[in-house]
PDB file of C-alpha atoms in Angstrom:
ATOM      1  CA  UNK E  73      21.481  34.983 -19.624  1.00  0.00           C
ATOM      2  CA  UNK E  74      19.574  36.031 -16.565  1.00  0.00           C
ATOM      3  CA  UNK E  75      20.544  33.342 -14.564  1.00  0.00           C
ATOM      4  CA  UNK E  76      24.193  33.420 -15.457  1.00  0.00           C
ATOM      5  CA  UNK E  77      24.234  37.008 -14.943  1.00  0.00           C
ATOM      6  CA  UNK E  78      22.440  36.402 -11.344  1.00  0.00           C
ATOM      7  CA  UNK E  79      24.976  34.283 -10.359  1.00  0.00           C
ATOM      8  CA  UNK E  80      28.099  36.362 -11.436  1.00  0.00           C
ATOM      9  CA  UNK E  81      26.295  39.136  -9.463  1.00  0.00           C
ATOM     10  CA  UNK E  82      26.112  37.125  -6.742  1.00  0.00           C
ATOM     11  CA  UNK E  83      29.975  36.390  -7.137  1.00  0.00           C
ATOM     12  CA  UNK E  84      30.544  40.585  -7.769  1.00  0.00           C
ATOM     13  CA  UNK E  85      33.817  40.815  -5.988  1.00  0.00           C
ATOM     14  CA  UNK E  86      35.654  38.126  -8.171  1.00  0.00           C
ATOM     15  CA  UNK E  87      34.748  39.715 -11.571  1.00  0.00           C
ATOM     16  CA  UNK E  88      33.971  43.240 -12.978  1.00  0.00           C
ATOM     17  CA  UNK E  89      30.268  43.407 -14.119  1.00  0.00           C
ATOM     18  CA  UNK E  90      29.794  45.405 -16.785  1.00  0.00           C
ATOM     19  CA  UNK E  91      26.488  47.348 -16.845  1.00  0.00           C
ATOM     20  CA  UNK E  92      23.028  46.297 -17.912  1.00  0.00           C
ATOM     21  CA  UNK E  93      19.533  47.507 -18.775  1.00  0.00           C
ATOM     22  CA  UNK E  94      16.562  46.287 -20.474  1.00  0.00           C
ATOM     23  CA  UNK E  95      15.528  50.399 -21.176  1.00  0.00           C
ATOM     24  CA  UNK E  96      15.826  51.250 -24.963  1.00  0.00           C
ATOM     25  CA  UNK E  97      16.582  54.507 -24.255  1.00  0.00           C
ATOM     26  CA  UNK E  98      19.627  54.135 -21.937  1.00  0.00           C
ATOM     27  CA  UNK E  99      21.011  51.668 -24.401  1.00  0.00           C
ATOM     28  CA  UNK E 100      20.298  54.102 -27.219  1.00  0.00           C
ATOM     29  CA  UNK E 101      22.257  56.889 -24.960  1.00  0.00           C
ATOM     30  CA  UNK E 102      25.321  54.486 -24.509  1.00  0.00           C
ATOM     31  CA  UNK E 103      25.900  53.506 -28.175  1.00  0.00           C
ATOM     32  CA  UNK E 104      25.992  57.552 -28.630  1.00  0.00           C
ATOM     33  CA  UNK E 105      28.542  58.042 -26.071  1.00  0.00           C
ATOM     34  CA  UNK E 106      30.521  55.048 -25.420  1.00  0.00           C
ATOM     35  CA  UNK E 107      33.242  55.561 -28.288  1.00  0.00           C
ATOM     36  CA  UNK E 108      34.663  57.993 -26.257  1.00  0.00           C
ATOM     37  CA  UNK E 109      35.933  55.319 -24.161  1.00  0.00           C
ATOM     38  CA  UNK E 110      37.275  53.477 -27.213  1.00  0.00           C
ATOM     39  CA  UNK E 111      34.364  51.054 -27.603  1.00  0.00           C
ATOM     40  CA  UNK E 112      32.552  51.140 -30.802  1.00  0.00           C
ATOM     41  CA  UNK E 113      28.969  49.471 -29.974  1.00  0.00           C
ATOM     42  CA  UNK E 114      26.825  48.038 -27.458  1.00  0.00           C
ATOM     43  CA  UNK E 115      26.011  44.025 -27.060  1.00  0.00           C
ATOM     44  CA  UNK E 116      22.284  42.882 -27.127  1.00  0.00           C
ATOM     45  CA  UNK E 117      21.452  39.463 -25.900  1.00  0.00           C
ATOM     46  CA  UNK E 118      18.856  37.506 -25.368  1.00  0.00           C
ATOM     47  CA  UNK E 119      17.128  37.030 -22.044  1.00  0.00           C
ATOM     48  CA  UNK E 120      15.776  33.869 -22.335  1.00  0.00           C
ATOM     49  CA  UNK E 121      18.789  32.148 -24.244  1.00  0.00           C
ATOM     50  CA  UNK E 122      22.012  30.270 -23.089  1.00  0.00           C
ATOM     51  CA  UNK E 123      25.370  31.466 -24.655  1.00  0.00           C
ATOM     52  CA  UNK E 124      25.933  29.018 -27.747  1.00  0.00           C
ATOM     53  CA  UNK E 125      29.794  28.566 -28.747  1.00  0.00           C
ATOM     54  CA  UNK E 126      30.301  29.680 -32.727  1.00  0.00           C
ATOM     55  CA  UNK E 127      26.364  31.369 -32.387  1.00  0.00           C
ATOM     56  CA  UNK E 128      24.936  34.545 -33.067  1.00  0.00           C
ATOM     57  CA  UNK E 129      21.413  33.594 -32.415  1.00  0.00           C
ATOM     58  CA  UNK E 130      21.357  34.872 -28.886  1.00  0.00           C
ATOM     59  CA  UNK E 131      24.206  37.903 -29.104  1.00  0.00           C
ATOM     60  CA  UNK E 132      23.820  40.276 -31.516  1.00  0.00           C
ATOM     61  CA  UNK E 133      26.481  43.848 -31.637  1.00  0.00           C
ATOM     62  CA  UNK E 134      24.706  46.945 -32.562  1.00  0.00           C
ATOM     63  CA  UNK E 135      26.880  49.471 -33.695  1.00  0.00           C
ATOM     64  CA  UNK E 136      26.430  53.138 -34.869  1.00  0.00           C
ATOM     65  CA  UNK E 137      27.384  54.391 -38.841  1.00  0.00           C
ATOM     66  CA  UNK E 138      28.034  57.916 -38.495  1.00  0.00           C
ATOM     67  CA  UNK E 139      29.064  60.547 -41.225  1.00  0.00           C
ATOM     68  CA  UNK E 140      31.661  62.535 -41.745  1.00  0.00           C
ATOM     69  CA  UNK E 141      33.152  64.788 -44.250  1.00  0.00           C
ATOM     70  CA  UNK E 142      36.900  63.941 -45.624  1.00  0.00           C
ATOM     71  CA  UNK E 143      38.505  65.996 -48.637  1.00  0.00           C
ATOM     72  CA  UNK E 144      39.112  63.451 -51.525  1.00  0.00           C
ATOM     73  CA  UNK E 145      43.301  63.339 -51.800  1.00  0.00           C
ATOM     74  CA  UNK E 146      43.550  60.828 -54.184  1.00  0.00           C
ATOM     75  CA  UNK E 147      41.978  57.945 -56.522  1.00  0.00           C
ATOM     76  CA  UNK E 148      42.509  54.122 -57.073  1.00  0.00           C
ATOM     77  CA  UNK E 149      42.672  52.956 -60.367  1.00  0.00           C
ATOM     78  CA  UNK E 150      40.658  49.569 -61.578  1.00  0.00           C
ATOM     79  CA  UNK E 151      42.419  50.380 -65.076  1.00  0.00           C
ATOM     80  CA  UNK E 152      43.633  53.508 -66.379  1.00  0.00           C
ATOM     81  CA  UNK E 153      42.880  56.390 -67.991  1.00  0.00           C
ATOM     82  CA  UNK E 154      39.341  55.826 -67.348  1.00  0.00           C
ATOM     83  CA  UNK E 155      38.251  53.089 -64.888  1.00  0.00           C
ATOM     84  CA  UNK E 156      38.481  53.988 -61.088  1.00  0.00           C
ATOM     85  CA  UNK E 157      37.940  52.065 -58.124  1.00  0.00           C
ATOM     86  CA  UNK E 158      37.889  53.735 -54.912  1.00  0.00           C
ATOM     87  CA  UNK E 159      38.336  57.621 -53.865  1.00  0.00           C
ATOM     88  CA  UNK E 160      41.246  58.304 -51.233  1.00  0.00           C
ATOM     89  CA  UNK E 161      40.078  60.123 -48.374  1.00  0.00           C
ATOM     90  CA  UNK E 162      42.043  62.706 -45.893  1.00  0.00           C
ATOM     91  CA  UNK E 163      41.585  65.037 -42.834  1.00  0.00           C
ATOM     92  CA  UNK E 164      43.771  67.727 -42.178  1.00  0.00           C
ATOM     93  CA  UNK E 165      45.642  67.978 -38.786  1.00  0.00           C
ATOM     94  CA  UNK E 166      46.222  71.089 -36.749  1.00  0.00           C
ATOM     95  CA  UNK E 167      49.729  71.372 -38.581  1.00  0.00           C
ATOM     96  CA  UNK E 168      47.440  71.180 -41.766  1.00  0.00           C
ATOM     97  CA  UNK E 169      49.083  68.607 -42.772  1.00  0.00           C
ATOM     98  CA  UNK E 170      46.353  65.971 -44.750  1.00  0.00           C
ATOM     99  CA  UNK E 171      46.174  62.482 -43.277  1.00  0.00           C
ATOM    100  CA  UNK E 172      45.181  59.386 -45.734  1.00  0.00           C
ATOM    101  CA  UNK E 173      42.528  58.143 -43.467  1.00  0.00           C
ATOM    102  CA  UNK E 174      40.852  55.504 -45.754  1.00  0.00           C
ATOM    103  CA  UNK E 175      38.583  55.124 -48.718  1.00  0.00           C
ATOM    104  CA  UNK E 176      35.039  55.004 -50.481  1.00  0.00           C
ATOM    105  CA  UNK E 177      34.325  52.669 -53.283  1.00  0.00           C
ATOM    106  CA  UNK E 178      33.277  53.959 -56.403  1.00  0.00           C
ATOM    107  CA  UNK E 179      29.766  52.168 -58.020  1.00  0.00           C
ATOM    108  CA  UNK E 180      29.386  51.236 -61.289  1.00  0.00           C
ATOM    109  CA  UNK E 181      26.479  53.374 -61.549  1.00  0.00           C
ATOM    110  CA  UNK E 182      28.190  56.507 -60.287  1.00  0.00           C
ATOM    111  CA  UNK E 183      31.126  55.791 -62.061  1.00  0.00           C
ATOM    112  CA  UNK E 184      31.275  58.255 -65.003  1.00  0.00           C
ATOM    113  CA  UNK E 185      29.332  60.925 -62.836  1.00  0.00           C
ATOM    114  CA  UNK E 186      32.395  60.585 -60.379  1.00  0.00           C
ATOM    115  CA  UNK E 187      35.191  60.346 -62.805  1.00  0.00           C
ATOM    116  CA  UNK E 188      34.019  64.127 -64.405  1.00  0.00           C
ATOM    117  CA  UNK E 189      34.590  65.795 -60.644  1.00  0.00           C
ATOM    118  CA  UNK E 190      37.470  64.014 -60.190  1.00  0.00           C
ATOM    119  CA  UNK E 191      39.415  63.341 -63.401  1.00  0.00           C
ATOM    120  CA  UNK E 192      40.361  67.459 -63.772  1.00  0.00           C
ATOM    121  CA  UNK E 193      41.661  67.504 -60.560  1.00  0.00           C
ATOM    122  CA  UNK E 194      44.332  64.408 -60.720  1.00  0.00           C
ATOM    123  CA  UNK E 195      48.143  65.759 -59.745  1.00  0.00           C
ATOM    124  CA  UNK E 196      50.505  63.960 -62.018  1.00  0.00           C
ATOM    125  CA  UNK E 197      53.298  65.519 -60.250  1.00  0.00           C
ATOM    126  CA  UNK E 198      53.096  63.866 -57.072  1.00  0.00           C
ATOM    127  CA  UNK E 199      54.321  60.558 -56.202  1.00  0.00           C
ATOM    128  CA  UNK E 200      52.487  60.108 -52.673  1.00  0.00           C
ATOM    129  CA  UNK E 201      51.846  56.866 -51.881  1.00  0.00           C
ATOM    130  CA  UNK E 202      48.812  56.403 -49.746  1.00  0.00           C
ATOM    131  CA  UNK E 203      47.670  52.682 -48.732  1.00  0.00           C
ATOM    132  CA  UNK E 204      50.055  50.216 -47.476  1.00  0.00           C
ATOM    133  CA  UNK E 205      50.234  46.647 -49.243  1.00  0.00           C
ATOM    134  CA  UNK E 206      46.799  44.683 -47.566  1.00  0.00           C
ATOM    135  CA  UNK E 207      44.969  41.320 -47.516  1.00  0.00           C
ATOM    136  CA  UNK E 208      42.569  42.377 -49.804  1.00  0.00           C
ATOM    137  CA  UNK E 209      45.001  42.825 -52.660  1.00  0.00           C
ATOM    138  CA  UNK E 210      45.157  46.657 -53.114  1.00  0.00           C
ATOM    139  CA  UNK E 211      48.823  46.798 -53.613  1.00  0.00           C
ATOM    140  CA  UNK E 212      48.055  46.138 -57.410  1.00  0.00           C
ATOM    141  CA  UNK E 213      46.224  48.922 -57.715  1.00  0.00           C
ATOM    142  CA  UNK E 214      48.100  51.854 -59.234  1.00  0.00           C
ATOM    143  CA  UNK E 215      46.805  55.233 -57.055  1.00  0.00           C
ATOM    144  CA  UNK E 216      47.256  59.064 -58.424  1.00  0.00           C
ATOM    145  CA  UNK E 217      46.889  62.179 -55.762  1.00  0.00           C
ATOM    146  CA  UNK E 218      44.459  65.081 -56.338  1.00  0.00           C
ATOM    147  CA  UNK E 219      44.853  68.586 -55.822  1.00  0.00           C
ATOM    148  CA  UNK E 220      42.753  69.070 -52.219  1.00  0.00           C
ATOM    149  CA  UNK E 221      39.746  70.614 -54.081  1.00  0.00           C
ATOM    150  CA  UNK E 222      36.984  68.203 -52.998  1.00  0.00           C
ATOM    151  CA  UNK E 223      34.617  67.131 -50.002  1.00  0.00           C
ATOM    152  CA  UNK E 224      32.728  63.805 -49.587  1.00  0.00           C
ATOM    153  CA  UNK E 225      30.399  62.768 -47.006  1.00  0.00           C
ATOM    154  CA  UNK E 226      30.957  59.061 -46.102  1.00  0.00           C
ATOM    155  CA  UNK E 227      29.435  56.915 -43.783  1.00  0.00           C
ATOM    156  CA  UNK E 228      31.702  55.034 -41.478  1.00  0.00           C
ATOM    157  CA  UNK E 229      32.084  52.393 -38.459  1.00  0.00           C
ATOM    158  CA  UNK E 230      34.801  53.254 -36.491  1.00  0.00           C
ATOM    159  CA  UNK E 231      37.645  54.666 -35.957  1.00  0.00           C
ATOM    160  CA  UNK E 232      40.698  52.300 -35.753  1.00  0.00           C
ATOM    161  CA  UNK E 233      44.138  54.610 -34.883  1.00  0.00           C
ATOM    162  CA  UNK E 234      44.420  57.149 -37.637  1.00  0.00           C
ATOM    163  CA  UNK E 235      42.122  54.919 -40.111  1.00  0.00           C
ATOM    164  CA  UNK E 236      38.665  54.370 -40.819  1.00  0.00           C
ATOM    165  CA  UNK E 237      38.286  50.421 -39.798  1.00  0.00           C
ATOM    166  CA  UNK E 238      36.903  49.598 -42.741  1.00  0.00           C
ATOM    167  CA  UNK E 239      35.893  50.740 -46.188  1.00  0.00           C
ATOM    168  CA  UNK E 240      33.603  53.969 -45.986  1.00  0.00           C
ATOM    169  CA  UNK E 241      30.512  54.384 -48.326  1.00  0.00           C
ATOM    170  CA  UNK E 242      30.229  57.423 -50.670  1.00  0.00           C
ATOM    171  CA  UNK E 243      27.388  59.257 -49.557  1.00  0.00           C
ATOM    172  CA  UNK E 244      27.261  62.748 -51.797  1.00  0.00           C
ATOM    173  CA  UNK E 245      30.106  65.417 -52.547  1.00  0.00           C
ATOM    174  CA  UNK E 246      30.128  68.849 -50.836  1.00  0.00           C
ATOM    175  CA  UNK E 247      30.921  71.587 -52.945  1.00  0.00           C
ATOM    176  CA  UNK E 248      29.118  73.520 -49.983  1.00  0.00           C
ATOM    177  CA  UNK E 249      32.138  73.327 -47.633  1.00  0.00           C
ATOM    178  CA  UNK E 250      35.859  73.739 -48.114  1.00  0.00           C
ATOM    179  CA  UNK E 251      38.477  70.748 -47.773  1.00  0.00           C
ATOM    180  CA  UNK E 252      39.566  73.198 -45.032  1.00  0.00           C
ATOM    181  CA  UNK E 253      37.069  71.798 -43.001  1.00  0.00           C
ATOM    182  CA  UNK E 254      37.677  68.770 -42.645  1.00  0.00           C
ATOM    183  CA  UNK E 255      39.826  67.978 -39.727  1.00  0.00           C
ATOM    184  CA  UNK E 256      40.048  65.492 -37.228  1.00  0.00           C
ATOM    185  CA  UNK E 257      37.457  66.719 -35.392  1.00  0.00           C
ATOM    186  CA  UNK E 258      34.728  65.549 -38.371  1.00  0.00           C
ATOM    187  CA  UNK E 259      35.817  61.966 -36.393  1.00  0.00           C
ATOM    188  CA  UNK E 260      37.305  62.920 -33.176  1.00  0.00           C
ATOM    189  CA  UNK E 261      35.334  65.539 -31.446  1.00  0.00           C
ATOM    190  CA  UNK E 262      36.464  67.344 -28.088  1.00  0.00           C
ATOM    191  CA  UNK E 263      36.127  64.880 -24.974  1.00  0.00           C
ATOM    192  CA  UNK E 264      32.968  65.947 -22.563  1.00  0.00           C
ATOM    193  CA  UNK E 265      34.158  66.057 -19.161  1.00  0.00           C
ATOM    194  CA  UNK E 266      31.030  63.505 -18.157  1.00  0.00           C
ATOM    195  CA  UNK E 267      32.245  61.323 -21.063  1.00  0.00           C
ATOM    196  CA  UNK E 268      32.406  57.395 -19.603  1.00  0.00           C
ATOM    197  CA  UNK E 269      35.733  55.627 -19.695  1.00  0.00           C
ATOM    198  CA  UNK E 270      36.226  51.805 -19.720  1.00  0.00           C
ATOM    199  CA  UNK E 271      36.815  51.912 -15.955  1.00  0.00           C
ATOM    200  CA  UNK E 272      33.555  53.851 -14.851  1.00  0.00           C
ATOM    201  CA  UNK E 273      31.367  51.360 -17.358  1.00  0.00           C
ATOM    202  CA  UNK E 274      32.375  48.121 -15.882  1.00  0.00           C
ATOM    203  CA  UNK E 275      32.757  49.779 -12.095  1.00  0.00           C
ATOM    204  CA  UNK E 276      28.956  49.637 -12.280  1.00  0.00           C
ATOM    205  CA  UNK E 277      27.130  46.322 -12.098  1.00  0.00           C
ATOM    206  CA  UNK E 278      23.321  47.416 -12.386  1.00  0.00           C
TER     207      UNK E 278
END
């Protein structure tokens, strides 16, 4: 890597460079603000290693889980009455409207713990339909909205358009803070004005 990267520097004008440190504590400071310019991690490579087609040995992605609190709209049903499978998660927009934004799995150990919170709160008399037909075989699955009484912290990857990426984990409910709360912003919080954008990171080739 350092040579390749010494002669691409050497070569600056014909390429953008991204940036580069061997500090811990810059990287550390990029994975926390990069996603504001749409990335979601930082790459960490070894020094001493040549790139290696179909290899991970010498590139490794580091990404951050972060948290945030969704109000529980619906569940997923592994077999009704009783058996669920995941919770449906939303975030209300400024029109408070609630956005399906993803979902959490529900353990088998959890399970019955789960199904008492959310059981009660199941609305029969809605017909929303929340999760489109997927690879991973969900259309199957019948799904049955809940009355917007709920909060659950999840942990998440990334933000992909209006969706989690992928699959969120189930952290602990919040019957601390209303389903009010949970907007957008839980995922999408105001842009700093120092914030980096794609164009600033690779303008600089230290």
């Amino acid at each position: 890597l350092e040579q390749r990267r010494g002669e691409l520097l050497k070569r600056g004008e014909q390429f953008w460079i991204s940036t580069a440190t061997t500090d811990l504590a810059s990287a550390t400071a990029w994975l926390d603000r990069f996603e504001a310019a749409g990335l979601d991690g930082v790459i960490a490579k070894r020094l001493g290693l040549p790139y290696l087609p179909g290899s991970r040995e010498a590139v490794v992605k580091v990404k951050e889980h972060k948290t945030a609190d969704c109000v529980v709209i619906g569940v997923r049903w592994k077999q009704r009455p009783e058996k669920l499978a995941t919770l449906l998660l939303g975030l209300y927009r400024k029109d408070s409207e609630v956005d399906y934004v993803g979902s959490a799995a529900i353990g088998a150990r959890s399970h019955d713990e789960i199904a008492k919170l959310v059981l009660p709160l199941l609305d029969e008399s809605s017909d929303r339909r929340f999760s489109e037909p997927n690879r991973w075989g969900t259309e199957g699955l019948e799904e049955t909205p809940l009355r917007h009484e709920l909060v659950a912290e999840v942990r998440y990857d990334k933000v992909q358009g209006n969706r989690f990426r992928h699959g969120t984990k189930l952290i602990r409910f919040r019957p601390d803070k209303s389903p009010a709360q949970c907007t957008w912003r839980e995922v999408r919080p105001p842009r700093r004005a120092d914030d980096p954008t794609v164009e600033t990171l690779l303008g600089s080739s230290g």
